Short mmCIF file of C-alpha atoms in Angstrom, two decimals:
data_model
loop_
_atom_site.label_atom_id
_atom_site.label_comp_id
_atom_site.label_asym_id
_atom_site.label_seq_id
_atom_site.Cartn_x
_atom_site.Cartn_y
_atom_site.Cartn_z
CA UNK F 263 -76.95 -56.49 28.23
CA UNK F 264 -76.25 -59.59 30.83
CA UNK F 265 -72.90 -60.78 30.12
CA UNK F 266 -73.82 -64.46 30.34
CA UNK F 267 -73.46 -67.00 27.63
CA UNK F 268 -75.63 -67.55 26.03
CA UNK F 269 -76.13 -71.56 26.73
CA UNK F 270 -76.15 -70.24 30.52
CA UNK F 271 -79.25 -68.03 29.95
CA UNK F 272 -80.62 -70.62 27.66
CA UNK F 273 -80.39 -73.01 30.89
CA UNK F 274 -81.79 -70.32 33.35
CA UNK F 275 -85.08 -70.38 31.10
CA UNK F 276 -85.25 -74.17 31.57
CA UNK F 277 -86.18 -73.82 35.12
CA UNK F 278 -90.07 -74.21 36.01
CA UNK F 279 -92.50 -72.56 38.36
CA UNK F 280 -92.74 -73.49 41.77
CA UNK F 281 -95.71 -73.03 43.99
CA UNK F 282 -94.01 -74.60 47.34
CA UNK F 283 -90.56 -76.65 48.03
CA UNK F 284 -90.86 -79.73 48.05
CA UNK F 285 -90.63 -82.07 51.42
CA UNK F 286 -88.72 -85.49 51.77
CA UNK F 287 -91.03 -87.66 49.97
CA UNK F 288 -91.92 -85.43 47.32
CA UNK F 289 -88.36 -85.19 46.62
CA UNK F 290 -87.24 -89.04 46.75
CA UNK F 291 -90.32 -89.39 44.26
CA UNK F 292 -88.96 -87.02 42.07
CA UNK F 293 -85.34 -88.34 41.85
CA UNK F 294 -87.17 -91.94 41.68
CA UNK F 295 -89.51 -90.39 38.41
CA UNK F 296 -86.26 -89.17 36.77
CA UNK F 297 -84.65 -92.48 37.19
CA UNK F 298 -87.61 -94.29 35.79
CA UNK F 299 -87.56 -91.93 32.61
CA UNK F 300 -83.94 -92.25 31.70
CA UNK F 301 -82.99 -95.73 32.63
CA UNK F 302 -80.09 -95.89 30.10
CA UNK F 303 -78.56 -92.41 31.51
CA UNK F 304 -78.96 -92.35 34.59
CA UNK F 305 -79.18 -94.97 37.77
CA UNK F 306 -80.86 -94.95 41.51
CA UNK F 307 -79.25 -96.31 44.61
CA UNK F 308 -79.47 -95.65 48.23
CA UNK F 309 -76.38 -94.40 49.70
CA UNK F 310 -77.56 -94.21 53.22
CA UNK F 311 -79.59 -93.82 56.26
CA UNK F 312 -80.76 -90.95 58.56
CA UNK F 313 -80.69 -91.50 62.72
CA UNK F 314 -84.16 -92.02 62.33
CA UNK F 315 -84.05 -95.14 59.68
CA UNK F 316 -84.96 -92.91 56.10
CA UNK F 317 -83.24 -93.66 53.31
CA UNK F 318 -80.70 -91.12 51.78
CA UNK F 319 -80.76 -91.68 47.69
CA UNK F 320 -78.00 -90.66 45.29
CA UNK F 321 -78.87 -90.89 41.53
CA UNK F 322 -75.69 -91.36 39.31
CA UNK F 323 -75.68 -89.62 35.68
CA UNK F 324 -72.66 -90.96 33.57
CA UNK F 325 -70.68 -88.86 31.47
CA UNK F 326 -70.66 -89.57 27.80
CA UNK F 327 -66.63 -89.13 27.81
CA UNK F 328 -64.37 -91.77 29.14
CA UNK F 329 -62.81 -91.11 32.59
CA UNK F 330 -64.99 -87.79 32.86
CA UNK F 331 -64.09 -86.17 36.46
CA UNK F 332 -66.53 -86.46 38.82
CA UNK F 333 -69.39 -83.91 40.23
CA UNK F 334 -71.23 -84.30 43.90
CA UNK F 335 -74.29 -81.64 44.25
CA UNK F 336 -76.51 -82.34 47.76
CA UNK F 337 -79.40 -80.61 48.80
CA UNK F 338 -80.83 -79.68 52.31
CA UNK F 339 -77.46 -80.16 53.97
CA UNK F 340 -79.18 -78.29 56.76
CA UNK F 341 -82.74 -79.17 56.99
CA UNK F 342 -84.43 -75.44 56.71
CA UNK F 343 -82.66 -74.64 53.41
CA UNK F 344 -84.85 -76.52 50.94
CA UNK F 345 -84.05 -74.42 47.99
CA UNK F 346 -81.50 -76.82 46.82
CA UNK F 347 -83.63 -80.17 47.39
CA UNK F 348 -85.41 -78.37 44.14
CA UNK F 349 -82.24 -77.66 42.22
CA UNK F 350 -80.91 -81.23 42.68
CA UNK F 351 -84.45 -82.48 40.92
CA UNK F 352 -83.93 -79.76 38.16
CA UNK F 353 -79.98 -80.40 37.30
CA UNK F 354 -80.56 -84.08 37.07
CA UNK F 355 -83.62 -83.95 35.02
CA UNK F 356 -81.73 -81.56 32.88
CA UNK F 357 -78.17 -83.71 32.82
CA UNK F 358 -80.59 -87.14 31.54
CA UNK F 359 -82.66 -84.99 29.29
CA UNK F 360 -79.46 -82.98 27.26
CA UNK F 361 -76.30 -84.96 26.00
CA UNK F 362 -75.27 -81.79 24.40
CA UNK F 363 -75.56 -80.34 28.54
CA UNK F 364 -73.78 -83.24 29.71
CA UNK F 365 -70.92 -82.93 27.16
CA UNK F 366 -70.30 -79.58 27.78
CA UNK F 367 -69.92 -79.96 31.86
CA UNK F 368 -67.91 -83.11 31.40
CA UNK F 369 -68.43 -84.57 34.42
CA UNK F 370 -69.93 -87.90 36.09
CA UNK F 371 -72.79 -86.55 38.50
CA UNK F 372 -73.38 -87.78 41.85
CA UNK F 373 -77.06 -86.51 43.13
CA UNK F 374 -78.06 -86.39 46.31
CA UNK F 375 -81.81 -84.75 46.82
CA UNK F 376 -81.99 -84.42 50.40
CA UNK F 377 -78.80 -84.98 53.04
CA UNK F 378 -81.05 -84.53 56.48
CA UNK F 379 -84.77 -85.87 55.52
CA UNK F 380 -85.03 -86.33 59.11
CA UNK F 381 -84.23 -82.78 59.66
CA UNK F 382 -86.88 -81.62 56.78
CA UNK F 383 -89.79 -83.03 58.23
CA UNK F 384 -89.41 -80.84 60.63
CA UNK F 385 -89.39 -78.16 58.71
CA UNK F 386 -92.57 -79.04 56.33
CA UNK F 387 -95.31 -77.63 58.27
CA UNK F 388 -93.81 -73.73 56.24
CA UNK F 389 -92.61 -75.86 52.78
CA UNK F 390 -95.94 -75.04 51.23
CA UNK F 391 -96.99 -71.32 52.33
CA UNK F 392 -98.02 -68.79 52.71
CA UNK F 393 -94.30 -67.53 52.76
CA UNK F 394 -94.37 -64.99 55.40
CA UNK F 395 -92.32 -64.62 58.12
CA UNK F 396 -94.63 -65.47 61.10
CA UNK F 397 -95.73 -69.02 58.99
CA UNK F 398 -92.06 -69.44 58.38
CA UNK F 399 -91.11 -69.02 61.84
CA UNK F 400 -93.99 -70.92 62.92
CA UNK F 401 -92.59 -74.29 61.72
CA UNK F 402 -88.77 -73.55 61.47
CA UNK F 403 -86.00 -75.95 62.60
CA UNK F 404 -82.54 -76.25 62.48
CA UNK F 405 -80.58 -79.02 64.28
CA UNK F 406 -77.68 -78.87 67.50
CA UNK F 407 -74.23 -78.87 66.02
CA UNK F 408 -74.02 -82.81 66.38
CA UNK F 409 -76.95 -83.24 64.60
CA UNK F 410 -76.00 -80.72 60.98
CA UNK F 411 -74.91 -83.26 58.53
CA UNK F 412 -72.61 -79.95 57.35
CA UNK F 413 -70.66 -80.01 60.49
CA UNK F 414 -70.24 -83.39 62.06
CA UNK F 415 -67.24 -84.79 59.17
CA UNK F 416 -63.93 -86.15 61.00
CA UNK F 417 -61.05 -84.18 62.00
CA UNK F 418 -57.64 -84.71 63.19
CA UNK F 419 -55.67 -81.63 63.28
CA UNK F 420 -52.97 -80.59 66.08
CA UNK F 421 -55.34 -80.70 69.15
CA UNK F 422 -58.83 -80.47 67.13
CA UNK F 423 -60.11 -84.09 67.11
CA UNK F 424 -63.68 -85.59 66.52
CA UNK F 425 -64.62 -88.80 65.50
CA UNK F 426 -68.46 -88.83 65.55
CA UNK F 427 -69.91 -88.25 62.24
CA UNK F 428 -73.63 -88.54 61.69
CA UNK F 429 -75.30 -91.42 59.80
CA UNK F 430 -76.21 -88.68 56.99
CA UNK F 431 -72.61 -87.46 57.31
CA UNK F 432 -70.90 -90.96 56.69
CA UNK F 433 -73.29 -91.45 53.96
CA UNK F 434 -71.42 -88.20 51.92
CA UNK F 435 -68.23 -89.40 53.05
CA UNK F 436 -68.33 -92.65 51.57
CA UNK F 437 -69.01 -91.02 48.03
CA UNK F 438 -66.99 -88.36 48.59
CA UNK F 439 -63.74 -91.20 49.08
CA UNK F 440 -65.70 -93.55 46.87
CA UNK F 441 -65.47 -90.47 43.73
CA UNK F 442 -63.18 -87.87 44.75
CA UNK F 443 -65.08 -85.31 42.99
CA UNK F 444 -63.50 -82.46 41.49
CA UNK F 445 -66.49 -80.17 42.09
CA UNK F 446 -68.60 -80.43 44.85
CA UNK F 447 -72.01 -78.80 45.40
CA UNK F 448 -73.31 -78.18 48.55
CA UNK F 449 -76.49 -76.29 47.95
CA UNK F 450 -77.50 -73.99 51.10
CA UNK F 451 -79.44 -71.09 51.10
CA UNK F 452 -79.59 -68.68 53.88
CA UNK F 453 -82.75 -66.04 54.72
CA UNK F 454 -82.62 -62.97 54.68
CA UNK F 455 -80.32 -60.58 52.82
CA UNK F 456 -78.78 -61.11 48.78
CA UNK F 457 -77.13 -63.46 47.23
CA UNK F 458 -73.58 -64.61 48.02
CA UNK F 459 -70.79 -67.66 47.42
CA UNK F 460 -68.41 -69.83 49.45
CA UNK F 461 -65.71 -71.17 46.97
CA UNK F 462 -62.49 -73.53 48.42
CA UNK F 463 -60.38 -71.29 46.13
CA UNK F 464 -60.23 -68.25 43.67
CA UNK F 465 -61.23 -68.98 40.19
CA UNK F 466 -61.07 -65.45 39.11
CA UNK F 467 -63.01 -66.28 35.45
CA UNK F 468 -65.17 -68.33 37.33
CA UNK F 469 -66.53 -64.96 39.80
CA UNK F 470 -68.40 -62.24 37.38
CA UNK F 471 -70.39 -65.57 36.30
CA UNK F 472 -71.33 -66.04 39.43
CA UNK F 473 -72.06 -62.60 40.07
CA UNK F 474 -74.16 -61.88 37.33
CA UNK F 475 -76.65 -64.94 38.06
CA UNK F 476 -78.27 -63.47 40.57
CA UNK F 477 -78.64 -60.07 39.17
CA UNK F 478 -79.97 -61.00 35.96
CA UNK F 479 -82.78 -63.06 38.35
CA UNK F 480 -83.60 -59.58 40.09
CA UNK F 481 -81.76 -60.37 43.38
CA UNK F 482 -78.96 -58.40 45.12
CA UNK F 483 -75.73 -59.16 45.81
CA UNK F 484 -75.25 -59.63 49.35
CA UNK F 485 -72.59 -56.71 50.57
CA UNK F 486 -73.81 -56.76 54.44
CA UNK F 487 -72.16 -58.00 57.68
CA UNK F 488 -70.35 -61.30 56.82
CA UNK F 489 -70.85 -64.45 59.11
CA UNK F 490 -67.49 -64.12 60.50
CA UNK F 491 -65.34 -60.80 60.76
CA UNK F 492 -62.09 -62.46 59.78
CA UNK F 493 -63.66 -64.47 56.54
CA UNK F 494 -61.47 -64.11 53.26
CA UNK F 495 -63.09 -62.13 50.73
CA UNK F 496 -62.45 -63.44 47.03
CA UNK F 497 -64.37 -61.34 45.43
CA UNK F 498 -67.61 -58.73 45.55
CA UNK F 499 -69.97 -61.54 47.55
CA UNK F 500 -67.90 -64.65 47.02
CA UNK F 501 -66.25 -65.58 50.03
CA UNK F 502 -63.10 -68.16 51.34
CA UNK F 503 -64.42 -71.73 52.19
CA UNK F 504 -61.22 -71.28 54.24
CA UNK F 505 -59.47 -74.75 55.31
CA UNK F 506 -58.94 -76.76 57.99
CA UNK F 507 -55.24 -75.59 58.72
CA UNK F 508 -55.95 -71.44 58.17
CA UNK F 509 -59.26 -71.62 60.35
CA UNK F 510 -56.93 -73.25 63.30
CA UNK F 511 -54.01 -71.33 62.98
CA UNK F 512 -55.63 -68.14 63.17
CA UNK F 513 -58.17 -68.84 66.24
CA UNK F 514 -54.78 -70.36 67.93
CA UNK F 515 -52.99 -66.75 66.94
CA UNK F 516 -56.29 -65.01 68.62
CA UNK F 517 -55.66 -66.95 71.57
CA UNK F 518 -59.51 -68.16 71.53
CA UNK F 519 -60.96 -71.97 72.11
CA UNK F 520 -61.75 -74.09 69.23
CA UNK F 521 -65.55 -74.19 69.25
CA UNK F 522 -65.88 -76.20 66.39
CA UNK F 523 -66.74 -80.33 67.45
CA UNK F 524 -67.25 -81.77 63.90
CA UNK F 525 -65.32 -80.41 60.24
CA UNK F 526 -67.80 -79.48 56.77
CA UNK F 527 -67.62 -80.60 53.60
CA UNK F 528 -64.86 -78.25 52.80
CA UNK F 529 -62.66 -79.40 55.54
CA UNK F 530 -62.68 -82.96 54.41
CA UNK F 531 -63.03 -82.87 50.56
CA UNK F 532 -59.83 -81.25 50.63
CA UNK F 533 -57.98 -84.57 50.57
CA UNK F 534 -59.06 -84.62 46.89
CA UNK F 535 -58.55 -81.36 45.92
CA UNK F 536 -61.92 -80.94 45.34
CA UNK F 537 -63.46 -77.70 44.29
CA UNK F 538 -66.49 -76.77 46.93
CA UNK F 539 -69.21 -74.40 45.98
CA UNK F 540 -71.53 -72.94 48.16
CA UNK F 541 -74.71 -70.82 47.02
CA UNK F 542 -76.12 -68.77 49.39
CA UNK F 543 -79.68 -67.34 48.67
CA UNK F 544 -82.34 -65.27 50.74
CA UNK F 545 -86.38 -65.85 50.52
CA UNK F 546 -86.76 -62.67 50.90
CA UNK F 547 -86.00 -59.48 48.50
CA UNK F 548 -84.14 -57.07 50.22
CA UNK F 549 -82.95 -54.28 47.92
CA UNK F 550 -80.37 -52.94 50.60
CA UNK F 551 -78.47 -55.71 51.08
CA UNK F 552 -76.60 -54.41 48.04
CA UNK F 553 -76.37 -50.91 48.95
CA UNK F 554 -73.15 -49.64 49.87
CA UNK F 555 -74.23 -45.44 50.74
CA UNK F 556 -73.80 -44.64 54.04
CA UNK F 557 -76.51 -45.62 56.46
CA UNK F 558 -76.54 -42.72 59.00
CA UNK F 559 -75.17 -44.23 62.13
CA UNK F 560 -71.26 -45.57 62.44
CA UNK F 561 -70.87 -49.39 62.14
CA UNK F 562 -69.81 -49.28 65.88
CA UNK F 563 -73.15 -48.30 66.35
CA UNK F 564 -75.06 -51.19 64.22
CA UNK F 565 -72.95 -52.94 66.14
CA UNK F 566 -73.47 -52.76 69.79
CA UNK F 567 -77.13 -52.17 68.71
CA UNK F 568 -77.10 -55.58 67.32
CA UNK F 569 -74.60 -57.30 70.22
CA UNK F 570 -77.54 -55.89 72.79
CA UNK F 571 -80.07 -57.74 70.68
CA UNK F 572 -78.47 -61.20 70.76
CA UNK F 573 -77.62 -60.90 74.26
CA UNK F 574 -81.27 -60.26 75.28
CA UNK F 575 -82.25 -63.08 73.20
CA UNK F 576 -79.65 -65.32 75.18
CA UNK F 577 -80.40 -64.27 78.60
CA UNK F 578 -84.35 -65.39 77.87
CA UNK F 579 -83.41 -68.94 76.45
CA UNK F 580 -80.23 -69.39 78.68
CA UNK F 581 -82.88 -68.35 82.08
CA UNK F 582 -85.67 -70.81 80.65
CA UNK F 583 -83.52 -73.75 80.00
CA UNK F 584 -82.46 -73.19 83.36
CA UNK F 585 -85.39 -73.55 84.59
CA UNK F 586 -87.48 -76.32 83.10
CA UNK F 587 -84.40 -78.66 82.30
CA UNK F 588 -85.04 -80.67 85.26
CA UNK F 589 -89.11 -80.42 84.61
CA UNK F 590 -89.27 -81.92 80.94
CA UNK F 591 -90.60 -85.24 79.83
CA UNK F 592 -88.81 -85.99 76.42
CA UNK F 593 -85.51 -83.86 77.02
CA UNK F 594 -83.67 -85.93 74.08
CA UNK F 595 -86.06 -84.34 71.71
CA UNK F 596 -84.41 -82.47 68.50
CA UNK F 597 -86.01 -79.35 69.89
CA UNK F 598 -84.12 -79.44 73.19
CA UNK F 599 -80.93 -80.41 71.75
CA UNK F 600 -80.97 -77.66 69.64
CA UNK F 601 -82.76 -74.95 72.00
CA UNK F 602 -79.33 -75.76 74.12
CA UNK F 603 -77.26 -75.37 71.12
CA UNK F 604 -78.28 -72.66 70.34
CA UNK F 605 -78.27 -70.66 73.88
CA UNK F 606 -74.70 -71.88 74.16
CA UNK F 607 -73.80 -70.00 71.06
CA UNK F 608 -75.60 -67.29 71.31
CA UNK F 609 -74.32 -66.56 74.87
CA UNK F 610 -70.59 -66.15 73.51
CA UNK F 611 -72.18 -63.95 70.10
CA UNK F 612 -73.48 -61.19 72.25
CA UNK F 613 -70.62 -60.12 73.99
CA UNK F 614 -68.15 -60.60 71.27
CA UNK F 615 -69.95 -58.64 69.46
CA UNK F 616 -69.91 -55.98 71.56
CA UNK F 617 -66.26 -56.28 72.03
CA UNK F 618 -65.99 -55.58 68.48
CA UNK F 619 -67.83 -52.82 68.25
CA UNK F 620 -65.59 -51.19 71.09
CA UNK F 621 -62.69 -51.77 68.64
CA UNK F 622 -64.61 -50.52 65.70
CA UNK F 623 -63.68 -46.96 64.48
CA UNK F 624 -66.21 -44.33 65.77
CA UNK F 625 -65.89 -42.26 62.87
CA UNK F 626 -66.03 -45.11 60.65
CA UNK F 627 -69.75 -45.06 59.09
CA UNK F 628 -72.01 -48.09 58.14
CA UNK F 629 -73.19 -48.68 55.45
CA UNK F 630 -76.79 -49.49 54.29
CA UNK F 631 -76.14 -53.14 53.74
CA UNK F 632 -73.86 -53.85 57.06
CA UNK F 633 -76.60 -51.71 58.86
CA UNK F 634 -79.74 -53.60 57.79
CA UNK F 635 -77.99 -56.87 58.07
CA UNK F 636 -77.17 -56.06 61.37
CA UNK F 637 -80.51 -55.13 62.51
CA UNK F 638 -82.26 -58.24 60.75
CA UNK F 639 -79.91 -60.57 62.34
CA UNK F 640 -81.58 -60.14 65.42
CA UNK F 641 -85.15 -60.40 64.11
CA UNK F 642 -83.95 -63.99 62.46
CA UNK F 643 -81.86 -65.25 65.12
CA UNK F 644 -85.29 -64.27 67.45
CA UNK F 645 -87.86 -66.20 65.13
CA UNK F 646 -85.16 -69.07 64.58
CA UNK F 647 -84.08 -69.86 67.75
CA UNK F 648 -86.65 -68.50 69.96
CA UNK F 649 -89.43 -70.49 67.74
CA UNK F 650 -87.05 -73.43 68.19
CA UNK F 651 -87.59 -72.94 72.14
CA UNK F 652 -91.38 -72.42 71.56
CA UNK F 653 -91.73 -75.43 69.73
CA UNK F 654 -89.55 -77.84 72.62
CA UNK F 655 -91.88 -76.31 75.09
CA UNK F 656 -94.94 -76.58 73.65
CA UNK F 657 -94.04 -80.07 72.51
CA UNK F 658 -93.95 -80.82 76.68
CA UNK F 659 -97.37 -79.57 76.69
CA UNK F 660 -98.19 -81.75 73.95
CA UNK F 661 -96.84 -85.22 75.88
CA UNK F 662 -98.71 -83.70 78.61
CA UNK F 663 -96.78 -82.15 80.68
CA UNK F 664 -98.40 -79.38 82.99
CA UNK F 665 -95.72 -78.66 85.56
CA UNK F 666 -96.29 -75.23 86.76
CA UNK F 667 -92.34 -74.09 85.45
CA UNK F 668 -93.38 -75.84 82.22
CA UNK F 669 -96.41 -73.31 82.05
CA UNK F 670 -94.43 -70.29 83.07
CA UNK F 671 -91.59 -70.70 80.72
CA UNK F 672 -94.38 -71.43 77.98
CA UNK F 673 -96.24 -68.51 78.81
CA UNK F 674 -93.30 -66.41 78.92
CA UNK F 675 -92.15 -67.22 75.50
CA UNK F 676 -95.59 -67.14 73.79
CA UNK F 677 -95.23 -63.36 74.91
CA UNK F 678 -92.07 -62.81 74.21
CA UNK F 679 -92.48 -64.16 70.64
CA UNK F 680 -95.85 -62.31 69.73
CA UNK F 681 -93.73 -59.63 70.63
CA UNK F 682 -90.67 -60.23 68.21
CA UNK F 683 -92.87 -60.68 65.37
CA UNK F 684 -94.84 -57.88 65.76
CA UNK F 685 -91.66 -56.17 65.68
CA UNK F 686 -90.67 -58.08 62.80
CA UNK F 687 -93.80 -57.20 60.71
CA UNK F 688 -93.36 -53.59 61.23
CA UNK F 689 -90.01 -53.36 59.71
CA UNK F 690 -88.81 -56.56 58.21
CA UNK F 691 -92.05 -58.33 56.46
CA UNK F 692 -90.50 -58.08 52.96
CA UNK F 693 -91.28 -59.74 49.43
CA UNK F 694 -91.14 -63.28 49.18
CA UNK F 695 -88.80 -64.20 45.87
CA UNK F 696 -90.01 -66.18 43.70
CA UNK F 697 -88.68 -69.98 44.02
CA UNK F 698 -88.21 -70.02 40.30
CA UNK F 699 -85.74 -67.08 40.76
CA UNK F 700 -83.72 -68.89 43.92
CA UNK F 701 -83.52 -72.43 42.25
CA UNK F 702 -82.50 -70.53 39.28
CA UNK F 703 -79.42 -68.78 40.89
CA UNK F 704 -77.93 -71.85 42.36
CA UNK F 705 -78.86 -74.11 39.46
CA UNK F 706 -77.25 -71.74 36.85
CA UNK F 707 -73.88 -71.14 39.91
CA UNK F 708 -73.73 -75.18 39.52
CA UNK F 709 -73.55 -75.72 36.10
CA UNK F 710 -71.36 -72.60 35.39
CA UNK F 711 -68.69 -74.12 37.54
CA UNK F 712 -68.83 -77.66 36.43
CA UNK F 713 -68.40 -75.84 33.00
CA UNK F 714 -65.71 -73.72 34.44
CA UNK F 715 -64.06 -76.60 35.66
CA UNK F 716 -64.38 -78.40 32.01
CA UNK F 717 -62.92 -75.28 30.29
CA UNK F 718 -66.40 -75.03 28.50
CA UNK F 719 -67.79 -71.55 30.30
CA UNK F 720 -67.42 -69.41 27.23
CA UNK F 721 -68.01 -71.93 24.72
#
């Protein structure tokens, strides 16, 4: 028995099959078609522009109830995370088509299909498949920190200050400030592991629903290594999206430097008391993500092995950048900006994890979920960030840069990358998850949160 409300099970069944993820043009066309089919319910307007002048669109779906609270949902806060684009379209379609669903959820909705169209275009090479790790990595792009929509909201707290939000972030800021949403669904996704969530506050009545939805669709909850060591676990696979002030206080208490430049959607929307929901889903199925049995190695050993792999990757990125930096023809390209950012990030990640491994109890066994996630994290970072460096070097070659330093660097990175791909194929080539199931989890979580806030979750 699923122990999910009957209405929610029925809504999950409305999610169609998808052959591929959607690119920018398909998302925009889909949002336009929905608006055209439902002129009395929905209205479409341009809400901003990207840094390269591409439009950002927002579909408004008014509630049938006067003075209803607002909800904001947006896809592609990171452009390598396309599940949310399809989720945004399906959410828009169902809200427009079903007045009973609109009444149950009780919100006026603002839906942005793609918050980073420039970045998504740089990922479009893999969206149509084949959904292998190699093909995905070949066309992967994730922006540098200062180019990320999610992490360039303004910050002004104690000594933490940032006031350079990019245009895409400014568009979301305008929506948040104009409509003060009670609910914000930032439609992220991860890559490997299982399903997990971020919430801006605990909502105990909602937690069991969020946990059961992925299990209903055959996706394990993620019980592996969390993204940061001091995260607050609100419930199984549900993390606190920690407020800015708390993150700042913890950082200062550890005598660590403030590494954030911009802030997150959660931090910015906290001024309006918004409930933030982030639903994270992997592309590849790995049942080990939820396995809490002993892995046969200590947690300290698993952390140390991860630290060694990350340090090796950081060394290659840092050394390669130093060798080619003064020989580039296109030094300001998004790929070089990203390569520099992730080289610096990883340069600190390896030593930090090695220090944690030395502090961890040597007799504390790692769970299968922890050991697997730490091992596959090395593969993930190699293919992601080594791949961005490879794309940057290939881009130099494509515009005619035949300098010796560029050719030598590209040859070395190509060789190392081939080795990483071969190793990944031996240990991490996992079954791709049907896209319908991924969208189903994100869609169900979003409407469950809205129904919960409206007091109609179990009705």
